[in-house]
Amino acid sequence: MHLLGLAEHGGGLLDQVEVGAKRNETGHFRPLLQGKDLTGVVVTFDALHTVRSNLDWLVDNKKAHYVAVVKRNQPLLHARLAGLPWSRVATGHIIRESGHGRDETRSLKTVSCDQLDFPHAQQAVKIIRWRRDQTTGRVCRETVYAVTSLATTAATPADLARLAREHWHIEAHHHIRDVSFGEDGSTSRTSHGPVNLATLRAAVIAAIRRAGYLHVPESRRDHTTPAEAIRLHHLD
């Protein structure tokens, strides 16, 4: 059982749909968003959904914008982005952070470009992520390309860096559901069981965040009794 979810940046799960297998996700992109008011909203998604027809529909029909990650499943577009003269482009935004046992630096460059032969593309984006493990000293460097329908007048490099980071937080939500709540190991496979359980897990995580917790394992240790849970969520 595979679920495709829709979530707010910095918020909770809005909707989800059963898709059978991950390869079927792109066919559910429009149905999942169809009934939502997306006027002026920026939509982010996995590279799997960087599909011309879906993004054309998103901008023309839903009046939304997108930030679309481009990987090698779009080989021609990926090659065009990688071949842009990035060495002559100044870094538009850079941030350095430490936490969770690693040091991380993320730099972002943008190029205003309307010749990518991709629907409504206004800017090309290059993100370089550099990570160093504080224990082993191992260094990892990753380059990510993206395109966006947001023009330079609508989104600065700092805005695009924030949107990319917020999308990563949504990815982390799925990681929490698996690691802390064992979602991938769940034996519920039939009828509406998987969807209902996923909804409950998402609701629990949202409640934990509202209670002020940054780390889910810590919050689970504090929820030892029903009375304690009621007190933590100010329901007494």
CSV table of C-alpha atoms in Angstrom, one decimal:
chain,number,residue,atom,x,y,z
A,1,MET,CA,0.0,0.0,0.0
A,2,HIS,CA,1.4,3.4,-1.0
A,3,LEU,CA,-0.1,6.8,0.0
A,4,LEU,CA,0.4,10.1,-1.7
A,5,GLY,CA,0.0,13.0,0.7
A,6,LEU,CA,-0.6,16.8,0.5
A,7,ALA,CA,0.8,18.9,3.4
A,8,GLU,CA,1.3,22.5,4.2
A,9,HIS,CA,4.8,23.9,4.6
A,10,GLY,CA,5.3,24.1,8.3
A,11,GLY,CA,1.8,22.6,8.9
A,12,GLY,CA,0.0,19.3,9.0
A,13,LEU,CA,-1.3,16.8,6.5
A,14,LEU,CA,-4.2,18.2,4.3
A,15,ASP,CA,-5.1,15.2,2.3
A,16,GLN,CA,-3.9,11.9,1.0
A,17,VAL,CA,-4.9,9.2,-1.5
A,18,GLU,CA,-4.1,5.6,-2.1
A,19,VAL,CA,-1.9,5.1,-5.2
A,20,GLY,CA,-1.1,1.4,-5.1
A,21,ALA,CA,2.5,1.7,-6.0
A,22,LYS,CA,5.0,4.7,-6.0
A,23,ARG,CA,5.3,4.6,-9.8
A,24,ASN,CA,1.6,5.5,-10.0
A,25,GLU,CA,2.0,8.7,-8.1
A,26,THR,CA,2.1,11.1,-11.1
A,27,GLY,CA,-1.4,10.0,-12.2
A,28,HIS,CA,-2.8,11.2,-8.9
A,29,PHE,CA,-1.1,14.6,-8.9
A,30,ARG,CA,-4.1,16.4,-10.4
A,31,PRO,CA,-6.9,14.6,-8.6
A,32,LEU,CA,-5.2,15.3,-5.2
A,33,LEU,CA,-5.0,19.0,-6.0
A,34,GLN,CA,-8.2,19.4,-8.0
A,35,GLY,CA,-10.5,20.6,-5.3
A,36,LYS,CA,-8.0,22.9,-3.5
A,37,ASP,CA,-7.8,26.7,-3.9
A,38,LEU,CA,-4.2,27.1,-5.0
A,39,THR,CA,-4.4,30.7,-6.3
A,40,GLY,CA,-1.0,32.3,-5.7
A,41,VAL,CA,0.2,29.3,-3.7
A,42,VAL,CA,3.7,27.8,-4.3
A,43,VAL,CA,3.6,24.0,-4.6
A,44,THR,CA,6.7,21.9,-4.1
A,45,PHE,CA,7.0,18.1,-4.7
A,46,ASP,CA,9.3,15.2,-5.3
A,47,ALA,CA,11.3,15.1,-8.6
A,48,LEU,CA,9.0,12.3,-9.7
A,49,HIS,CA,6.2,14.9,-10.2
A,50,THR,CA,8.3,17.2,-12.4
A,51,VAL,CA,6.1,16.4,-15.4
A,52,ARG,CA,5.4,18.9,-18.1
A,53,SER,CA,1.6,18.3,-18.4
A,54,ASN,CA,1.0,18.4,-14.7
A,55,LEU,CA,2.9,21.7,-14.1
A,56,ASP,CA,1.3,23.3,-17.1
A,57,TRP,CA,-2.1,22.4,-15.6
A,58,LEU,CA,-1.0,23.7,-12.1
A,59,VAL,CA,-0.1,27.1,-13.5
A,60,ASP,CA,-2.8,27.5,-16.1
A,61,ASN,CA,-5.8,25.9,-14.3
A,62,LYS,CA,-5.0,26.3,-10.6
A,63,LYS,CA,-3.2,29.7,-10.9
A,64,ALA,CA,-0.4,28.4,-8.7
A,65,HIS,CA,3.4,28.5,-8.8
A,66,TYR,CA,5.9,25.7,-8.5
A,67,VAL,CA,9.4,24.9,-7.4
A,68,ALA,CA,10.3,21.7,-9.2
A,69,VAL,CA,13.3,19.6,-8.4
A,70,VAL,CA,14.9,18.1,-11.6
A,71,LYS,CA,16.8,14.8,-11.5
A,72,ARG,CA,18.0,12.4,-14.1
A,73,ASN,CA,14.4,11.1,-14.7
A,74,GLN,CA,14.2,14.3,-16.8
A,75,PRO,CA,17.6,13.8,-18.7
A,76,LEU,CA,17.3,16.6,-21.3
A,77,LEU,CA,16.1,19.2,-18.8
A,78,HIS,CA,18.7,18.1,-16.2
A,79,ALA,CA,21.4,18.4,-18.9
A,80,ARG,CA,20.3,21.9,-19.8
A,81,LEU,CA,20.3,23.0,-16.2
A,82,ALA,CA,23.7,21.5,-15.5
A,83,GLY,CA,25.1,23.1,-18.6
A,84,LEU,CA,24.2,26.7,-17.6
A,85,PRO,CA,27.2,29.0,-16.9
A,86,TRP,CA,27.0,28.6,-13.2
A,87,SER,CA,30.6,29.5,-12.6
A,88,ARG,CA,29.8,33.0,-13.8
A,89,VAL,CA,26.9,33.3,-11.4
A,90,ALA,CA,27.3,34.8,-7.9
A,91,THR,CA,26.0,32.9,-4.9
A,92,GLY,CA,22.6,34.4,-4.1
A,93,HIS,CA,22.1,32.8,-0.7
A,94,ILE,CA,24.2,30.8,1.8
A,95,ILE,CA,23.4,29.4,5.2
A,96,ARG,CA,25.5,27.4,7.7
A,97,GLU,CA,24.0,25.2,10.5
A,98,SER,CA,25.1,22.7,13.0
A,99,GLY,CA,23.0,20.1,14.7
A,100,HIS,CA,22.1,16.4,14.8
A,101,GLY,CA,25.8,15.5,14.8
A,102,ARG,CA,26.7,17.3,11.6
A,103,ASP,CA,27.7,20.6,10.1
A,104,GLU,CA,25.9,21.7,7.0
A,105,THR,CA,26.3,24.5,4.5
A,106,ARG,CA,23.7,25.2,1.8
A,107,SER,CA,24.4,27.6,-1.0
A,108,LEU,CA,22.0,28.6,-3.8
A,109,LYS,CA,22.4,30.3,-7.2
A,110,THR,CA,19.6,31.4,-9.5
A,111,VAL,CA,19.5,32.4,-13.2
A,112,SER,CA,16.6,34.1,-14.8
A,113,CYS,CA,15.9,31.9,-17.8
A,114,ASP,CA,12.9,31.6,-20.1
A,115,GLN,CA,14.6,29.4,-22.7
A,116,LEU,CA,14.5,26.0,-20.9
A,117,ASP,CA,11.6,24.6,-23.0
A,118,PHE,CA,9.7,23.8,-19.8
A,119,PRO,CA,6.2,25.1,-19.0
A,120,HIS,CA,6.2,28.5,-17.3
A,121,ALA,CA,9.8,28.2,-16.1
A,122,GLN,CA,11.2,31.6,-15.1
A,123,GLN,CA,14.3,30.8,-13.0
A,124,ALA,CA,16.8,28.0,-12.9
A,125,VAL,CA,18.1,27.1,-9.5
A,126,LYS,CA,21.3,25.3,-8.3
A,127,ILE,CA,21.6,24.2,-4.7
A,128,ILE,CA,24.8,22.8,-3.3
A,129,ARG,CA,24.6,21.0,0.1
A,130,TRP,CA,27.8,20.3,2.0
A,131,ARG,CA,27.6,18.1,5.1
A,132,ARG,CA,30.3,17.0,7.5
A,133,ASP,CA,29.8,14.3,10.2
A,134,GLN,CA,31.0,15.7,13.5
A,135,THR,CA,32.0,12.2,14.7
A,136,THR,CA,33.7,10.7,11.7
A,137,GLY,CA,34.7,13.8,9.8
A,138,ARG,CA,33.2,12.3,6.6
A,139,VAL,CA,32.2,15.0,4.1
A,140,CYS,CA,29.3,14.7,1.7
A,141,ARG,CA,28.6,17.1,-1.2
A,142,GLU,CA,25.3,17.1,-3.2
A,143,THR,CA,24.2,19.3,-6.1
A,144,VAL,CA,20.5,19.7,-6.8
A,145,TYR,CA,18.9,21.5,-9.7
A,146,ALA,CA,15.4,23.0,-9.9
A,147,VAL,CA,13.2,25.2,-12.0
A,148,THR,CA,10.5,27.6,-10.8
A,149,SER,CA,7.6,29.5,-12.3
A,150,LEU,CA,8.4,32.4,-9.9
A,151,ALA,CA,10.1,35.3,-11.6
A,152,THR,CA,12.9,37.2,-9.9
A,153,THR,CA,10.5,39.9,-9.0
A,154,ALA,CA,8.3,37.4,-7.1
A,155,ALA,CA,11.0,35.3,-5.3
A,156,THR,CA,14.5,36.2,-4.2
A,157,PRO,CA,17.3,33.5,-3.7
A,158,ALA,CA,16.5,33.6,0.0
A,159,ASP,CA,12.8,32.9,-0.7
A,160,LEU,CA,13.7,29.9,-2.9
A,161,ALA,CA,16.2,28.6,-0.3
A,162,ARG,CA,13.4,28.8,2.3
A,163,LEU,CA,10.9,26.9,0.1
A,164,ALA,CA,13.5,24.2,-0.6
A,165,ARG,CA,14.2,23.8,3.1
A,166,GLU,CA,10.5,23.7,4.0
A,167,HIS,CA,9.9,21.0,1.5
A,168,TRP,CA,12.7,19.0,3.2
A,169,HIS,CA,10.7,19.3,6.4
A,170,ILE,CA,7.8,17.6,4.7
A,171,GLU,CA,10.1,14.8,3.7
A,172,ALA,CA,11.2,14.5,7.4
A,173,HIS,CA,7.5,14.1,8.3
A,174,HIS,CA,7.4,10.8,6.4
A,175,HIS,CA,10.7,9.7,8.1
A,176,ILE,CA,9.2,10.4,11.5
A,177,ARG,CA,6.1,8.4,10.7
A,178,ASP,CA,8.2,5.4,9.7
A,179,VAL,CA,11.0,5.6,12.4
A,180,SER,CA,8.9,6.7,15.4
A,181,PHE,CA,5.6,5.1,14.5
A,182,GLY,CA,6.7,2.1,12.4
A,183,GLU,CA,4.5,3.0,9.5
A,184,ASP,CA,6.4,1.0,6.9
A,185,GLY,CA,6.3,-2.1,9.1
A,186,SER,CA,2.6,-1.8,9.7
A,187,THR,CA,0.7,-5.0,8.9
A,188,SER,CA,-2.5,-3.2,8.0
A,189,ARG,CA,-2.8,-3.7,4.2
A,190,THR,CA,-6.5,-3.9,3.4
A,191,SER,CA,-9.5,-1.6,3.0
A,192,HIS,CA,-9.2,1.9,4.5
A,193,GLY,CA,-6.9,0.7,7.3
A,194,PRO,CA,-3.6,2.1,6.0
A,195,VAL,CA,-5.2,5.5,5.2
A,196,ASN,CA,-6.9,5.8,8.6
A,197,LEU,CA,-3.7,4.8,10.5
A,198,ALA,CA,-1.6,7.3,8.5
A,199,THR,CA,-4.1,10.0,9.3
A,200,LEU,CA,-4.0,9.2,13.0
A,201,ARG,CA,-0.2,9.3,13.0
A,202,ALA,CA,-0.1,12.6,11.2
A,203,ALA,CA,-2.6,14.0,13.7
A,204,VAL,CA,-0.5,12.8,16.6
A,205,ILE,CA,2.6,14.4,15.1
A,206,ALA,CA,0.8,17.7,14.6
A,207,ALA,CA,-0.5,17.7,18.2
A,208,ILE,CA,3.1,17.0,19.4
A,209,ARG,CA,4.4,20.0,17.4
A,210,ARG,CA,1.6,22.2,18.8
A,211,ALA,CA,2.6,21.2,22.3
A,212,GLY,CA,6.1,22.7,21.6
A,213,TYR,CA,8.1,19.5,21.1
A,214,LEU,CA,11.0,19.5,18.6
A,215,HIS,CA,11.7,15.8,18.9
A,216,VAL,CA,9.0,13.2,18.7
A,217,PRO,CA,10.8,10.5,20.8
A,218,GLU,CA,11.1,12.9,23.7
A,219,SER,CA,7.3,13.7,23.5
A,220,ARG,CA,6.4,10.0,23.4
A,221,ARG,CA,8.3,9.5,26.6
A,222,ASP,CA,6.3,12.2,28.3
A,223,HIS,CA,3.0,10.8,27.3
A,224,THR,CA,3.1,8.1,29.9
A,225,THR,CA,-0.5,8.2,31.0
A,226,PRO,CA,-3.8,9.6,29.7
A,227,ALA,CA,-3.9,12.2,32.5
A,228,GLU,CA,-0.4,13.4,31.5
A,229,ALA,CA,-1.3,13.6,27.9
A,230,ILE,CA,-4.4,15.7,28.7
A,231,ARG,CA,-2.2,18.1,30.8
A,232,LEU,CA,0.5,18.4,28.1
A,233,HIS,CA,-2.1,19.5,25.6
A,234,HIS,CA,-3.9,21.9,28.0
A,235,LEU,CA,-7.1,19.9,27.8
A,236,ASP,CA,-7.6,19.7,31.5
